[in-house]
Coordinates of C-alpha atoms and ligand atoms in Angstrom, one line a residue:
M1 CA 0.0 0.0 0.0
A2 CA 1.3 3.5 -0.8
D3 CA 2.2 5.8 2.1
R4 CA -0.6 8.0 3.2
R5 CA -1.2 10.5 5.9
V6 CA -4.6 9.9 7.4
L7 CA -6.2 12.6 9.5
V8 CA -8.7 11.1 11.9
T9 CA -11.1 13.3 13.9
G10 CA -12.6 11.9 17.1
G11 CA -9.9 9.2 17.2
C12 CA -10.1 8.9 21.0
G13 CA -13.8 7.9 20.8
F14 CA -15.2 4.3 20.6
I15 CA -15.3 3.8 16.8
G16 CA -12.5 6.3 16.0
S17 CA -10.0 4.6 18.3
C18 CA -10.8 1.2 16.9
F19 CA -10.1 2.6 13.4
V20 CA -6.8 4.2 14.5
R21 CA -5.6 1.0 16.1
M22 CA -6.7 -1.1 13.1
L23 CA -5.2 1.3 10.5
L24 CA -1.8 1.4 12.2
D25 CA -1.8 -2.3 12.6
R26 CA -2.9 -3.2 9.0
D27 CA -1.3 -0.5 6.9
P28 CA 2.5 -0.1 7.6
G29 CA 2.5 2.9 5.1
A30 CA -0.1 4.8 7.1
E31 CA 0.6 7.7 9.4
V32 CA -2.2 8.8 11.6
M33 CA -2.9 12.3 12.9
N34 CA -5.6 12.0 15.5
L35 CA -7.5 15.2 16.3
D36 CA -9.8 15.0 19.3
L37 CA -11.1 17.6 21.7
L38 CA -11.4 15.0 24.5
T39 CA -14.9 15.9 25.5
Y40 CA -16.6 13.4 27.8
A41 CA -16.5 10.3 25.5
G42 CA -13.0 10.9 24.1
N43 CA -10.6 8.9 26.1
P44 CA -6.8 8.8 25.6
A45 CA -6.7 5.3 27.2
N46 CA -8.5 4.1 24.0
V47 CA -5.4 4.7 22.0
A48 CA -2.8 3.9 24.7
S49 CA -1.6 0.9 22.7
V50 CA -0.4 3.1 19.7
E51 CA 0.6 6.4 21.4
R52 CA 4.3 5.5 21.2
S53 CA 4.2 4.6 17.5
S54 CA 6.4 6.9 15.3
R55 CA 3.5 6.9 12.8
Y56 CA 1.0 8.3 15.3
T57 CA 0.4 11.9 16.4
F58 CA -2.3 13.3 18.7
A59 CA -3.5 16.9 19.0
R60 CA -6.3 18.3 21.0
V61 CA -8.2 20.3 18.4
D62 CA -11.7 21.5 18.1
V63 CA -13.1 20.5 14.8
R64 CA -15.3 23.6 14.6
E65 CA -12.2 25.8 14.4
I66 CA -10.9 26.1 10.8
A67 CA -7.7 28.0 11.9
S68 CA -6.8 25.1 14.3
L69 CA -7.5 22.5 11.7
K70 CA -5.3 24.2 9.0
P71 CA -1.8 22.9 10.0
W72 CA -3.2 19.4 10.1
V73 CA -5.4 19.4 7.1
E74 CA -2.7 20.8 4.8
Q75 CA -0.4 17.8 5.4
C76 CA -3.0 15.0 5.0
D77 CA -4.0 12.8 2.1
V78 CA -7.2 11.4 3.7
I79 CA -9.6 12.7 6.3
V80 CA -11.9 10.3 8.2
H81 CA -14.4 12.3 10.2
F82 CA -15.7 10.5 13.3
A83 CA -15.9 13.4 15.7
A84 CA -19.5 13.9 16.7
E85 CA -22.0 14.1 19.6
S86 CA -23.5 10.7 19.3
H87 CA -25.8 9.8 22.1
V88 CA -29.5 10.2 21.2
D89 CA -30.6 10.7 24.8
R90 CA -28.3 13.7 25.2
S91 CA -29.9 15.3 22.1
T92 CA -33.4 15.2 23.4
S93 CA -32.7 17.7 26.3
E94 CA -31.6 21.4 26.2
N95 CA -28.2 20.0 25.2
A96 CA -29.4 19.7 21.5
G97 CA -27.5 22.8 20.5
S98 CA -24.2 21.1 21.0
F99 CA -25.2 18.4 18.4
V100 CA -25.9 21.1 15.8
E101 CA -22.6 22.9 16.7
T102 CA -20.4 19.8 16.6
N103 CA -22.1 17.6 14.1
V104 CA -23.1 20.3 11.6
G105 CA -20.7 23.0 12.4
G106 CA -17.7 20.6 12.8
T107 CA -18.4 18.8 9.5
F108 CA -18.7 22.1 7.7
A109 CA -15.5 23.5 9.3
I110 CA -13.3 20.5 8.3
L111 CA -14.7 20.4 4.8
E112 CA -14.1 24.1 4.4
A113 CA -10.5 23.6 5.8
M114 CA -10.0 20.9 3.2
R115 CA -11.4 23.1 0.4
R116 CA -9.0 25.9 1.3
Y117 CA -5.8 24.0 2.2
Q118 CA -5.9 20.5 0.8
P119 CA -8.5 20.2 -1.9
E120 CA -6.8 17.0 -3.3
A121 CA -7.5 15.0 -0.2
R122 CA -10.2 12.3 0.2
F123 CA -12.9 12.9 2.8
L124 CA -15.0 10.2 4.4
Q125 CA -18.0 11.3 6.5
V126 CA -18.8 8.6 9.1
G127 CA -22.6 8.7 9.2
T128 CA -25.4 6.7 10.7
D129 CA -28.4 4.6 9.6
E130 CA -30.5 6.7 12.0
V131 CA -30.9 9.3 9.2
Y132 CA -33.4 7.0 7.6
G133 CA -35.6 7.2 10.7
D134 CA -38.0 4.4 11.8
V135 CA -38.0 1.6 9.2
E136 CA -41.1 -0.6 9.0
A137 CA -40.3 -4.4 8.7
P138 CA -39.3 -5.9 6.4
Q139 CA -38.0 -2.9 4.7
A140 CA -34.3 -2.0 4.5
P141 CA -33.6 1.4 2.9
D142 CA -30.9 1.7 0.3
E143 CA -28.7 4.7 -0.1
M144 CA -31.3 6.5 -2.2
A145 CA -34.0 6.4 0.4
L146 CA -35.6 9.5 1.8
L147 CA -33.9 10.8 5.0
R148 CA -36.5 11.1 7.8
P149 CA -34.4 11.5 11.0
S150 CA -36.4 11.4 14.2
S151 CA -34.1 12.9 16.9
P152 CA -32.0 16.1 17.0
Y153 CA -29.0 13.8 16.9
S154 CA -30.0 12.0 13.7
A155 CA -31.2 15.3 12.1
S156 CA -27.8 16.8 12.8
K157 CA -26.1 13.8 11.2
A158 CA -28.4 14.0 8.2
A159 CA -27.4 17.7 7.8
A160 CA -23.7 16.8 8.0
D161 CA -24.1 14.2 5.3
H162 CA -25.8 16.8 3.0
I163 CA -23.1 19.3 3.7
A164 CA -20.4 16.8 2.9
L165 CA -22.0 15.8 -0.4
S166 CA -22.6 19.4 -1.3
F167 CA -18.8 20.0 -1.1
E168 CA -18.4 17.2 -3.6
R169 CA -20.9 18.6 -6.1
T170 CA -20.2 22.3 -5.6
H171 CA -16.4 22.3 -5.1
G172 CA -15.4 19.0 -6.8
L173 CA -13.9 17.6 -3.6
D174 CA -13.4 13.8 -3.2
V175 CA -16.1 13.1 -0.6
L176 CA -17.9 9.9 0.4
V177 CA -20.4 9.1 3.1
S178 CA -20.8 5.8 5.1
R179 CA -24.0 5.2 7.1
C180 CA -23.6 2.5 9.7
T181 CA -25.9 0.6 12.1
N182 CA -25.4 0.3 15.8
N183 CA -21.9 -0.6 16.8
Y184 CA -20.8 -2.6 19.9
G185 CA -17.6 -3.9 21.3
P186 CA -14.7 -3.0 23.6
Y187 CA -14.1 0.7 24.6
Q188 CA -17.7 1.8 24.1
Y189 CA -18.6 4.6 26.5
P190 CA -21.0 3.2 29.0
E191 CA -24.0 5.4 28.1
K192 CA -25.0 3.3 25.1
M193 CA -27.3 0.4 25.8
I194 CA -24.9 -2.6 25.5
P195 CA -22.0 -1.2 27.6
L196 CA -24.5 0.5 30.0
F197 CA -26.3 -2.8 30.6
I198 CA -23.1 -4.8 31.0
T199 CA -21.5 -2.4 33.4
N200 CA -24.7 -1.9 35.4
A201 CA -25.2 -5.7 35.7
L202 CA -21.5 -6.0 36.9
E203 CA -22.2 -3.3 39.5
G204 CA -25.5 -4.8 40.6
L205 CA -27.5 -1.9 39.3
P206 CA -30.8 -2.1 37.4
L207 CA -30.9 -2.2 33.6
P208 CA -33.2 0.5 32.4
L209 CA -35.0 -1.1 29.4
Y210 CA -37.0 1.5 27.5
D211 CA -40.5 1.1 26.2
G212 CA -41.0 -2.6 26.5
G213 CA -37.7 -3.6 24.8
T214 CA -39.5 -4.4 21.6
Q215 CA -37.2 -2.1 19.5
I216 CA -34.8 -3.5 16.9
R217 CA -31.3 -2.4 16.1
D218 CA -28.9 -4.1 13.7
W219 CA -25.9 -4.6 15.9
L220 CA -22.5 -4.6 14.2
R221 CA -19.2 -5.4 15.8
V222 CA -17.1 -2.2 15.7
E223 CA -14.2 -4.0 14.0
D224 CA -16.5 -4.9 11.1
H225 CA -17.5 -1.3 10.8
C226 CA -13.8 -0.2 10.7
E227 CA -13.0 -2.8 8.0
A228 CA -15.8 -1.3 6.0
I229 CA -14.3 2.2 6.3
L230 CA -10.8 0.9 5.3
L231 CA -12.4 -0.7 2.2
L232 CA -14.3 2.5 1.3
L233 CA -11.2 4.6 1.5
D234 CA -9.6 2.5 -1.1
S235 CA -12.6 1.4 -3.3
G236 CA -15.5 3.8 -2.5
A237 CA -16.5 6.2 -5.3
S238 CA -16.6 10.0 -4.7
G239 CA -20.0 11.5 -4.2
E240 CA -21.4 8.2 -3.2
V241 CA -23.1 7.0 0.1
Y242 CA -22.6 3.5 1.4
N243 CA -24.7 1.8 4.0
V244 CA -22.9 -0.5 6.5
G245 CA -24.8 -3.0 8.6
A246 CA -24.9 -6.5 10.0
N247 CA -28.2 -7.5 8.4
Q248 CA -28.8 -9.7 11.4
E249 CA -31.1 -12.7 10.9
P250 CA -33.2 -13.1 12.8
E251 CA -33.4 -9.5 14.0
K252 CA -33.0 -9.1 17.8
T253 CA -35.1 -6.9 20.0
N254 CA -33.6 -4.9 22.8
A255 CA -35.2 -7.3 25.3
E256 CA -33.5 -10.3 23.6
V257 CA -30.1 -8.5 23.6
T258 CA -30.6 -7.7 27.3
Q259 CA -31.3 -11.4 28.0
M260 CA -28.2 -12.4 26.1
I261 CA -26.1 -10.1 28.3
L262 CA -27.7 -11.5 31.4
D263 CA -27.2 -15.0 30.3
C264 CA -23.5 -14.3 29.7
L265 CA -23.2 -13.0 33.2
G266 CA -25.4 -15.7 34.8
H267 CA -27.7 -12.9 36.2
S268 CA -31.5 -13.2 36.5
E269 CA -34.0 -11.1 34.5
S270 CA -35.1 -9.4 37.7
V271 CA -32.4 -6.8 37.4
V272 CA -34.2 -5.4 34.3
E273 CA -36.1 -2.2 35.2
P274 CA -38.7 -1.4 32.5
R275 CA -38.8 2.4 31.9
L276 CA -41.2 4.5 29.9
G277 CA -40.9 7.9 28.4
L278 CA -37.1 8.3 28.7
R279 CA -36.6 8.5 24.9
P280 CA -39.1 10.8 23.3
G281 CA -39.6 9.9 19.6
H282 CA -38.0 6.5 20.2
D283 CA -37.5 4.7 16.8
Q284 CA -38.9 1.2 16.7
R285 CA -36.7 -0.4 14.1
Y286 CA -33.5 0.3 12.1
A287 CA -32.4 -1.7 9.1
V288 CA -30.4 -1.0 5.9
S289 CA -29.7 -2.6 2.6
T290 CA -26.0 -3.2 2.4
E291 CA -25.9 -4.6 -1.2
K292 CA -23.8 -1.6 -2.4
I293 CA -20.9 -2.1 0.0
R294 CA -21.1 -5.9 -0.3
A295 CA -20.6 -5.5 -4.1
L296 CA -17.2 -3.9 -3.2
G297 CA -16.3 -7.1 -1.3
W298 CA -17.2 -6.2 2.3
K299 CA -19.3 -8.3 4.6
P300 CA -19.5 -8.5 8.4
R301 CA -17.3 -11.3 9.7
R302 CA -18.2 -11.5 13.3
D303 CA -21.1 -13.5 14.8
F304 CA -23.3 -11.6 17.3
S305 CA -23.6 -14.2 20.0
E306 CA -19.9 -14.7 20.1
G307 CA -19.4 -10.9 19.9
I308 CA -21.7 -10.3 22.8
E309 CA -19.9 -12.9 24.9
E310 CA -16.5 -11.4 24.1
T311 CA -17.8 -7.9 24.8
V312 CA -19.2 -9.0 28.2
R313 CA -15.9 -10.6 29.0
W314 CA -14.0 -7.5 27.9
Y315 CA -16.0 -5.3 30.3
S316 CA -15.6 -7.9 33.1
D317 CA -11.8 -7.9 32.6
H318 CA -11.4 -4.1 32.1
R319 CA -13.1 -2.6 35.2
T320 CA -10.2 -0.2 35.5
W321 CA -11.1 1.2 32.1
W322 CA -14.8 1.9 32.7
M323 CA -15.2 2.3 36.5
P324 CA -13.6 5.8 36.6
L325 CA -15.8 6.9 33.7
K326 CA -18.9 6.3 35.7
S327 CA -18.5 9.4 37.9
G328 CA -18.5 13.2 37.6
E329 CA -20.1 14.2 34.3
Y330 CA -21.4 10.8 33.7
R331 CA -23.1 10.7 37.1
A332 CA -24.8 14.0 36.4
F333 CA -26.1 12.8 33.1
Y334 CA -27.2 9.5 34.5
D335 CA -29.1 11.1 37.3
A336 CA -30.8 13.6 35.0
Q337 CA -31.7 10.9 32.5
Y338 CA -32.7 8.0 34.7
G339 CA -33.7 9.8 37.8
R340 CA -36.3 11.8 35.9
A341 CA -39.8 11.6 37.1
A342 CA -40.4 9.0 34.5
E343 CA -43.1 6.5 34.8
I344 CA -41.9 3.0 35.8
D345 CA -43.9 0.3 34.1
K346 CA -44.7 -2.2 36.8
V347 CA -46.7 -4.4 34.5
Ligands
DAU1 O1 -27.9 3.3 14.5 C1 -26.6 3.9 14.7 C2 -26.7 4.6 16.0 O2 -26.6 3.7 17.1 C3 -25.6 5.7 16.1 O3 -25.7 6.6 15.1 C4 -25.7 6.4 17.5 O4 -24.6 7.3 17.7 C5 -25.7 5.3 18.6 O5 -25.8 6.0 19.8 C6 -26.7 4.3 18.3 O6 -28.0 4.9 18.6 P1 -29.2 4.2 19.4 O7 -30.0 5.2 20.0 O8 -29.8 3.1 18.7 O9 -28.2 3.5 20.6 P2 -28.5 3.3 22.1 O10 -27.5 2.3 22.6 O11 -28.6 4.6 22.8 O12 -29.9 2.6 22.2 C7 -30.1 1.3 21.6 C8 -31.5 0.9 21.9 O13 -31.6 0.6 23.3 C9 -32.6 1.9 21.7 O14 -33.8 1.3 21.2 C10 -32.9 2.6 23.0 C11 -32.6 1.4 24.0 N1 -32.1 1.8 25.3 C12 -31.0 2.6 25.3 C13 -30.5 3.1 26.5 C14 -29.3 4.0 26.6 C15 -32.7 1.3 26.5 O15 -33.6 0.5 26.4 N2 -32.2 1.7 27.7 C16 -31.1 2.6 27.7 O16 -30.7 3.0 28.9

């Protein structure tokens, strides 16, 4: 593989750090410049295994600031843009403005920096399947489907996709967009359902299962997602969107995933606490068609049952990674979210 300098934004987050570790491991010609503001979910420990590599550089940079981006953008060949506010429950409160600022403003700023200082680079916008909104079974939208985002989070990601694609059309930049389903695996911040439920179960705390647990997500192991991104950087076409998903068969409800976690830990179902009304506008089902990326040669390689087992084991073995995270800012969010005067479904 030819040498390339890859600028990664949000490389201390869950998916971004997996990508950084994988890229350095698999591509000896790659240099990584990791720009991360280290807000609550950005954790230097996620990239501790690569921080001494001569091919790795880190800088604390705000992706919304074009001037701060300039020295990095002008020396890169590729930009992979992960940096985002990503938790739906944080976007349904008065905090929604930060989603617009980071996800829309940040995407605009880095594209504008690329247009000004490095217009020959390739830009990959890491998007989400949530932009398609609630998907009725058995449908699975392809990349041409209408965007109908439900939450301020997914609306901000849809706007970011549009901005990215507009820079391709208007300015002729080399831009592509990936839209992935729910990721899980090691190093995921314990606010998302899977790591929250695993770590709560390990701490003997209740698992707050929303709205009857009938919702469906298409869980994809984070390494499968990062392999898709690696492939798209080499083989994806400019101006194109690519869905990435596991296409799980049969699909799994949140209640079933919860039970799998409890089974791995040998815990009883009684630790599940049914909660109502904590996620306004809660989408029932996500699913995507992945034919387009499969035609390029990608497919998910990891089995969900094994993946859940390995993930549960990882959190059991890495308490020193997640226990310190569950204090301070996390505690304040947790109390605000789960301590709300929400109705507890006793039925
Ligand atoms: O689909 C891709 C998206 O997946 C990404 O774009 C988002 O950044 C990522 O957060 C994730 O979104 P979800 O909202 O689907 O993930 P989350 O883990 O928050 O919720 C998964 C399901 O679990 C959802 O139906 C809500 C439910 N849930 C979630 C939490 C946090 C609960 O029942 N209880 C909870 O405490």
